[in-house]
Short mmCIF file of C-alpha atoms in Angstrom, two decimals:
data_model
loop_
_atom_site.label_atom_id
_atom_site.label_comp_id
_atom_site.label_asym_id
_atom_site.label_seq_id
_atom_site.Cartn_x
_atom_site.Cartn_y
_atom_site.Cartn_z
CA MET A 169 0.00 0.00 0.00
CA LYS A 170 1.51 3.31 -1.09
CA GLY A 171 0.63 6.71 0.36
CA LYS A 172 1.37 8.23 3.76
CA LEU A 173 -0.18 5.44 5.80
CA GLY A 174 1.79 2.80 3.95
CA TYR A 175 4.98 4.85 4.15
CA TYR A 176 4.88 5.34 7.90
CA GLY A 177 3.78 1.76 8.45
CA ARG A 178 6.82 0.55 6.49
CA LEU A 179 9.06 3.02 8.28
CA ALA A 180 7.88 1.73 11.66
CA ARG A 181 8.57 -1.89 10.68
CA LEU A 182 12.01 -1.00 9.33
CA TYR A 183 12.81 0.90 12.51
CA ARG A 184 11.76 -2.08 14.62
CA SER A 185 13.99 -4.33 12.51
CA TYR A 186 16.84 -1.85 12.87
CA ARG A 187 16.47 -1.63 16.65
CA ARG A 188 16.47 -5.42 16.86
CA ARG A 189 19.48 -5.54 14.50
CA GLU A 190 17.79 -8.22 12.44
CA ALA A 191 19.95 -9.76 9.74
CA VAL A 192 16.90 -10.55 7.61
CA VAL A 193 14.53 -7.61 7.25
CA PRO A 194 10.89 -8.69 6.79
CA VAL A 195 9.86 -5.74 4.59
CA PRO A 196 11.44 -4.08 1.50
CA PRO A 197 13.57 -0.92 1.62
CA LEU A 198 12.02 2.53 1.43
CA ARG A 199 14.48 4.09 -0.99
CA VAL A 200 16.52 3.14 -4.03
CA TRP A 201 19.34 5.11 -5.62
CA VAL A 202 19.86 4.54 -9.35
CA GLU A 203 23.10 5.96 -10.72
CA ILE A 204 22.26 6.95 -14.28
CA SER A 205 25.77 8.31 -14.84
CA SER A 206 28.93 8.32 -12.75
CA ARG A 207 30.60 10.90 -15.02
CA CYS A 208 30.82 14.51 -13.94
CA ASN A 209 31.83 17.75 -15.64
CA LEU A 210 33.15 19.40 -12.44
CA ARG A 211 36.11 18.76 -10.12
CA CYS A 212 34.87 19.83 -6.71
CA PRO A 213 37.33 19.68 -3.79
CA VAL A 214 34.80 18.02 -1.45
CA CYS A 215 33.73 15.34 -3.94
CA PRO A 216 35.75 12.18 -4.74
CA ASN A 217 34.41 11.95 -8.31
CA LYS A 218 37.61 13.43 -9.72
CA ASP A 219 39.48 10.47 -8.22
CA LEU A 220 37.33 7.74 -9.75
CA GLN A 221 39.23 5.43 -12.09
CA ALA A 222 38.26 5.46 -15.76
CA GLU A 223 36.63 2.03 -15.50
CA ASN A 224 34.29 3.37 -12.83
CA LYS A 225 32.99 6.19 -14.99
CA GLY A 226 30.13 5.46 -17.34
CA ASP A 227 26.44 5.67 -18.17
CA MET A 228 23.75 3.15 -17.31
CA ALA A 229 22.34 1.15 -20.22
CA TRP A 230 18.61 1.45 -20.91
CA PRO A 231 17.72 -2.27 -20.40
CA LEU A 232 19.37 -2.28 -16.98
CA PHE A 233 17.73 0.99 -15.98
CA LYS A 234 14.30 -0.21 -17.03
CA LYS A 235 14.78 -3.48 -15.15
CA VAL A 236 15.80 -1.71 -11.94
CA VAL A 237 13.00 0.87 -12.06
CA ASP A 238 10.37 -1.75 -12.93
CA GLN A 239 11.35 -3.70 -9.82
CA ALA A 240 11.76 -0.69 -7.55
CA GLN A 241 8.34 0.74 -8.35
CA GLY A 242 6.79 -2.32 -6.78
CA PHE A 243 8.16 -1.57 -3.32
CA ALA A 244 10.14 1.70 -3.09
CA TYR A 245 8.63 4.96 -1.89
CA GLU A 246 11.44 7.02 -3.38
CA ILE A 247 13.70 6.56 -6.40
CA ASN A 248 16.74 8.83 -6.50
CA LEU A 249 18.23 9.27 -9.98
CA HIS A 250 21.71 10.27 -8.93
CA HIS A 251 24.78 9.24 -7.02
CA ARG A 252 28.43 9.88 -7.90
CA GLY A 253 28.05 11.72 -11.19
CA GLU A 254 26.09 14.41 -12.98
CA THR A 255 22.93 12.70 -14.20
CA LEU A 256 22.28 15.20 -16.98
CA MET A 257 25.49 14.12 -18.73
CA HIS A 258 23.76 10.90 -19.79
CA PRO A 259 22.89 11.31 -23.50
CA GLN A 260 19.40 9.91 -22.83
CA ALA A 261 18.82 11.61 -19.48
CA GLY A 262 15.41 12.95 -20.49
CA ARG A 263 14.16 9.51 -21.49
CA PHE A 264 15.39 7.96 -18.24
CA ILE A 265 13.85 10.68 -16.06
CA ARG A 266 10.48 10.46 -17.82
CA TYR A 267 10.33 6.70 -17.40
CA ALA A 268 11.17 6.77 -13.69
CA ALA A 269 8.79 9.66 -13.02
CA ALA A 270 5.97 7.77 -14.71
CA SER A 271 6.49 4.74 -12.46
CA GLY A 272 4.14 6.08 -9.79
CA THR A 273 6.93 6.25 -7.23
CA THR A 274 8.19 9.54 -5.82
CA CYS A 275 11.14 10.41 -8.02
CA ARG A 276 13.99 12.75 -7.15
CA LEU A 277 16.88 14.07 -9.22
CA HIS A 278 19.96 15.91 -7.97
CA THR A 279 22.15 18.00 -10.29
CA ASN A 280 24.83 20.66 -10.35
CA ALA A 281 22.58 22.53 -12.85
CA THR A 282 25.41 23.35 -15.26
CA LEU A 283 23.43 21.53 -17.98
CA LEU A 284 19.95 22.53 -16.80
CA ARG A 285 19.00 24.47 -19.92
CA GLY A 286 17.32 24.13 -23.30
CA PRO A 287 15.78 20.76 -24.28
CA ILE A 288 16.84 18.91 -21.14
CA ALA A 289 15.21 21.55 -18.91
CA GLU A 290 12.02 21.26 -20.99
CA ASP A 291 12.23 17.46 -20.72
CA ILE A 292 12.41 17.65 -16.94
CA LEU A 293 9.53 20.13 -16.73
CA GLY A 294 7.35 17.80 -18.77
CA SER A 295 8.51 14.56 -17.17
CA GLY A 296 6.36 14.45 -14.04
CA LEU A 297 9.47 14.47 -11.84
CA GLN A 298 8.44 15.29 -8.27
CA ARG A 299 11.57 16.93 -6.90
CA LEU A 300 14.71 18.49 -8.32
CA SER A 301 17.57 19.58 -6.07
CA VAL A 302 20.62 21.61 -7.04
CA SER A 303 24.02 21.79 -5.37
CA PHE A 304 25.01 25.44 -4.97
CA ASP A 305 27.84 25.73 -2.48
CA GLY A 306 28.38 29.46 -2.06
CA PHE A 307 26.39 32.69 -2.13
CA SER A 308 29.00 34.65 -4.12
CA ALA A 309 30.93 33.91 -7.30
CA ALA A 310 34.27 33.77 -5.44
CA VAL A 311 33.12 31.14 -2.93
CA TYR A 312 30.92 29.14 -5.31
CA GLU A 313 33.53 28.84 -8.04
CA LYS A 314 36.15 27.79 -5.50
CA ASN A 315 33.90 24.98 -4.29
CA ARG A 316 32.46 24.06 -7.70
CA LEU A 317 35.50 23.91 -9.94
CA GLY A 318 34.49 24.21 -13.58
CA ALA A 319 31.14 25.91 -12.97
CA SER A 320 30.15 29.54 -13.40
CA PHE A 321 28.21 31.19 -10.56
CA ASP A 322 26.29 33.52 -12.88
CA GLN A 323 25.55 30.84 -15.45
CA VAL A 324 24.23 28.26 -12.99
CA ARG A 325 22.21 30.86 -11.10
CA ASP A 326 20.65 31.88 -14.43
CA HIS A 327 19.84 28.26 -15.26
CA ILE A 328 17.98 27.88 -11.98
CA ALA A 329 16.18 31.20 -12.43
CA ASP A 330 15.18 30.37 -16.02
CA PHE A 331 13.89 26.97 -14.89
CA LEU A 332 11.72 28.57 -12.21
CA ARG A 333 10.38 31.19 -14.63
CA ARG A 334 9.56 28.54 -17.20
CA ARG A 335 7.81 26.40 -14.59
CA ARG A 336 5.67 29.39 -13.68
CA GLN A 337 4.88 30.11 -17.35
CA LEU A 338 3.68 26.54 -17.80
CA GLY A 339 1.54 26.73 -14.66
CA LEU A 340 3.33 23.78 -13.08
CA LYS A 341 3.92 23.06 -9.40
CA ARG A 342 6.35 20.23 -10.08
CA PRO A 343 9.10 19.43 -9.95
CA ARG A 344 9.53 21.16 -6.63
CA LEU A 345 12.95 22.77 -6.70
CA ALA A 346 15.37 22.95 -3.80
CA VAL A 347 18.81 24.52 -3.60
CA GLU A 348 21.21 22.59 -1.36
CA VAL A 349 24.12 24.47 0.20
CA MET A 350 27.02 22.75 1.95
CA GLU A 351 28.08 24.62 5.08
CA LEU A 352 31.79 24.79 4.28
CA PRO A 353 34.41 26.73 6.30
CA ASP A 354 34.69 29.52 3.69
CA ALA A 355 30.93 30.12 3.51
CA ASP A 356 29.72 33.63 2.75
CA GLY A 357 28.52 35.94 5.49
CA ALA A 358 24.95 36.65 6.54
CA GLU A 359 24.51 39.51 4.07
CA GLY A 360 25.45 37.37 1.08
CA ARG A 361 23.10 34.67 2.28
CA ARG A 362 20.19 37.10 2.64
CA GLU A 363 20.70 38.50 -0.86
CA PHE A 364 20.91 35.03 -2.35
CA LEU A 365 17.75 33.83 -0.62
CA ALA A 366 15.82 36.96 -1.50
CA TYR A 367 16.73 36.57 -5.18
CA PHE A 368 15.40 33.01 -5.42
CA LYS A 369 12.43 33.54 -3.14
CA GLY A 370 11.11 36.08 -5.61
CA LEU A 371 11.33 33.47 -8.36
CA GLY A 372 9.38 30.81 -6.47
CA LEU A 373 12.12 28.57 -5.12
CA ASP A 374 10.43 25.88 -3.02
CA ASP A 375 13.14 25.08 -0.51
CA ILE A 376 16.71 25.74 0.52
CA VAL A 377 18.59 23.08 2.45
CA PHE A 378 21.78 23.63 4.43
CA LYS A 379 23.88 20.49 4.76
CA LYS A 380 26.88 19.60 6.87
CA PRO A 381 29.89 18.26 4.96
CA HIS A 382 30.73 14.59 5.39
CA ASN A 383 33.82 12.53 4.62
CA TRP A 384 32.46 10.09 2.03
CA ALA A 385 32.98 7.03 4.22
CA GLY A 386 36.38 8.21 5.41
CA TYR A 387 37.81 9.20 2.03
CA LEU A 388 37.93 12.92 2.83
CA ALA A 389 38.94 14.73 5.99
CA ALA A 390 35.99 15.73 8.17
CA PRO A 391 35.47 16.16 11.91
CA VAL A 392 34.20 13.13 13.80
CA ASN A 393 31.54 14.20 16.28
CA THR A 394 31.66 11.28 18.70
CA PRO A 395 34.24 8.51 19.20
CA THR A 396 31.66 5.72 19.18
CA ALA A 397 29.75 4.63 16.10
CA ALA A 398 26.03 3.95 15.92
CA ALA A 399 24.69 1.18 13.73
CA CYS A 400 24.17 2.68 10.29
CA THR A 401 20.55 2.91 9.17
CA PHE A 402 21.26 2.43 5.46
CA PRO A 403 21.39 -1.40 5.53
CA TRP A 404 17.89 -1.35 7.04
CA ASN A 405 16.19 1.11 4.69
CA ALA A 406 17.89 1.58 1.29
CA LEU A 407 19.63 0.07 -1.73
CA LEU A 408 21.87 1.64 -4.35
CA VAL A 409 22.59 0.51 -7.90
CA PHE A 410 25.70 1.81 -9.67
CA PHE A 411 25.64 2.58 -13.41
CA ASP A 412 27.07 -0.86 -14.21
CA GLY A 413 24.50 -2.74 -12.10
CA ALA A 414 26.62 -3.38 -9.03
CA ALA A 415 24.49 -3.02 -5.90
CA SER A 416 25.62 -1.31 -2.69
CA PRO A 417 24.01 -0.77 0.72
CA CYS A 418 25.25 2.79 1.11
CA SER A 419 25.28 6.08 -0.78
CA GLN A 420 28.44 7.12 1.10
CA ASP A 421 30.50 4.22 -0.27
CA PHE A 422 31.70 6.19 -3.28
CA PHE A 423 34.17 3.61 -4.55
CA GLY A 424 31.97 0.55 -4.08
CA THR A 425 34.15 -1.20 -1.52
CA PHE A 426 31.21 -3.22 -0.13
CA LEU A 427 29.12 -4.74 -2.92
CA LEU A 428 26.03 -6.90 -2.50
CA GLY A 429 25.54 -8.39 -5.96
CA HIS A 430 24.54 -7.32 -9.45
CA ALA A 431 21.11 -5.95 -10.28
CA GLY A 432 21.37 -7.26 -13.83
CA ASP A 433 21.61 -10.84 -12.54
CA THR A 434 19.74 -10.86 -9.23
CA PRO A 435 16.36 -9.31 -8.29
CA LEU A 436 16.65 -6.33 -5.98
CA LEU A 437 14.64 -7.95 -3.20
CA GLU A 438 16.96 -10.97 -3.25
CA ILE A 439 19.93 -8.64 -2.94
CA TRP A 440 18.14 -6.85 -0.09
CA ASN A 441 18.31 -9.92 2.14
CA GLY A 442 21.17 -11.74 0.43
CA ARG A 443 24.19 -13.11 2.29
CA PRO A 444 26.40 -10.00 1.91
CA MET A 445 23.68 -7.73 3.31
CA GLN A 446 22.99 -10.12 6.17
CA ALA A 447 26.70 -10.20 6.98
CA LEU A 448 26.80 -6.38 7.02
CA ARG A 449 23.83 -6.15 9.39
CA ARG A 450 25.37 -8.76 11.69
CA ALA A 451 28.61 -6.79 11.81
CA PHE A 452 26.76 -3.69 12.95
CA ALA A 453 24.76 -5.73 15.46
CA ALA A 454 28.04 -6.99 16.91
CA GLY A 455 29.54 -3.50 17.06
CA GLU A 456 32.16 -4.41 14.46
CA SER A 457 31.84 -1.45 12.10
CA ALA A 458 35.57 -0.78 12.46
CA SER A 459 36.21 -3.96 10.48
CA LEU A 460 34.15 -2.79 7.50
CA PRO A 461 36.07 -1.03 4.70
CA ALA A 462 33.59 1.77 4.03
CA CYS A 463 32.37 2.15 7.61
CA ALA A 464 35.53 2.21 9.74
CA ASP A 465 36.16 5.93 9.28
CA CYS A 466 32.72 7.15 8.20
CA ASP A 467 31.71 10.27 10.10
CA ARG A 468 27.96 9.91 9.54
CA ILE A 469 27.60 7.04 11.99
CA ARG A 470 29.44 9.11 14.60
CA ARG A 471 27.02 12.03 14.62
CA PRO A 472 24.52 12.79 17.44
CA THR A 473 21.75 10.24 17.76
CA LEU A 474 18.21 10.00 19.08
CA ALA A 475 16.86 6.60 20.11
CA GLY A 476 20.02 5.12 18.63
CA VAL A 477 19.52 6.69 15.19
CA PRO A 478 21.61 9.59 13.83
CA ARG A 479 19.35 12.63 14.16
CA GLU A 480 19.77 13.77 10.56
CA TYR A 481 18.44 10.41 9.36
CA LEU A 482 15.37 10.70 11.56
CA ASP A 483 14.74 14.16 10.19
CA ARG A 484 14.94 12.99 6.57
CA LEU A 485 12.95 9.82 7.03
CA ALA A 486 10.23 11.10 9.31
CA ARG A 487 9.86 14.83 8.54
CA LYS A 488 11.55 15.47 5.20
CA ARG A 489 10.07 12.80 3.00
CA MET A 490 10.11 13.86 -0.64
CA PRO A 491 8.36 15.70 -2.08
#
């Protein structure tokens, strides 16, 4: 059963399974990430994409994408069409977005907006996509272009503004558009923030989200909030499929160090409770996260918790469900 009642019912059962540290979870995951492309046109200092090997950069093939989405729509409440790369670099991005958005499952796309113009912007506006979020790390050209190497502050801001104007012209309410800003040490002052927010508020921006930086499962330097690690919630609520079909339990595991199987060969729900996933859950249950390659130095599982769950996860799952 989809809808709010079904969502919160599933969430409650997943939470119970998480609290019990069950190796086999009796219900499907809430969310699925589908990496349409792992290629990116920027080289941002706080993103490991620039360090991906050539063999790990590519675009998802249509048959695999269709297979994954067709399965996910049967159980997922949210399909995220992004991960390590810039989704709009895929030569068939519009086709992929339209298909996922038509699946009846809440569909979200994240982009750096450098390519959000012309036909692809029109494709997205007509796709039925529920939510579009844009990374925009800086309220001035100097800060933004330092954090988003290869992007132009004025150009990307214009792309967002043009998208919002066009949405208004078409009389559309979707996709809802959010700007996400990473709270980095060189962030602009309060005045720059006010001017930025006022500019987009006048154009109908739906949301602005401020995010704390993280260390991509230990790959980048980031402060660790607490010395002890909580059990990660990802193995109890989500699945991720890389562009080549490899499945992962975690959107922080940028380099795919802990793989669960291949979505081209094995159904998603079999992967969900397959032996690798069970072994991962048992490791967390035993407090052995330090032995896991992508978890040992991850800062997310060392952030403040409530009822044993990192607070930011509770906020997203319970109060920030998309759209």
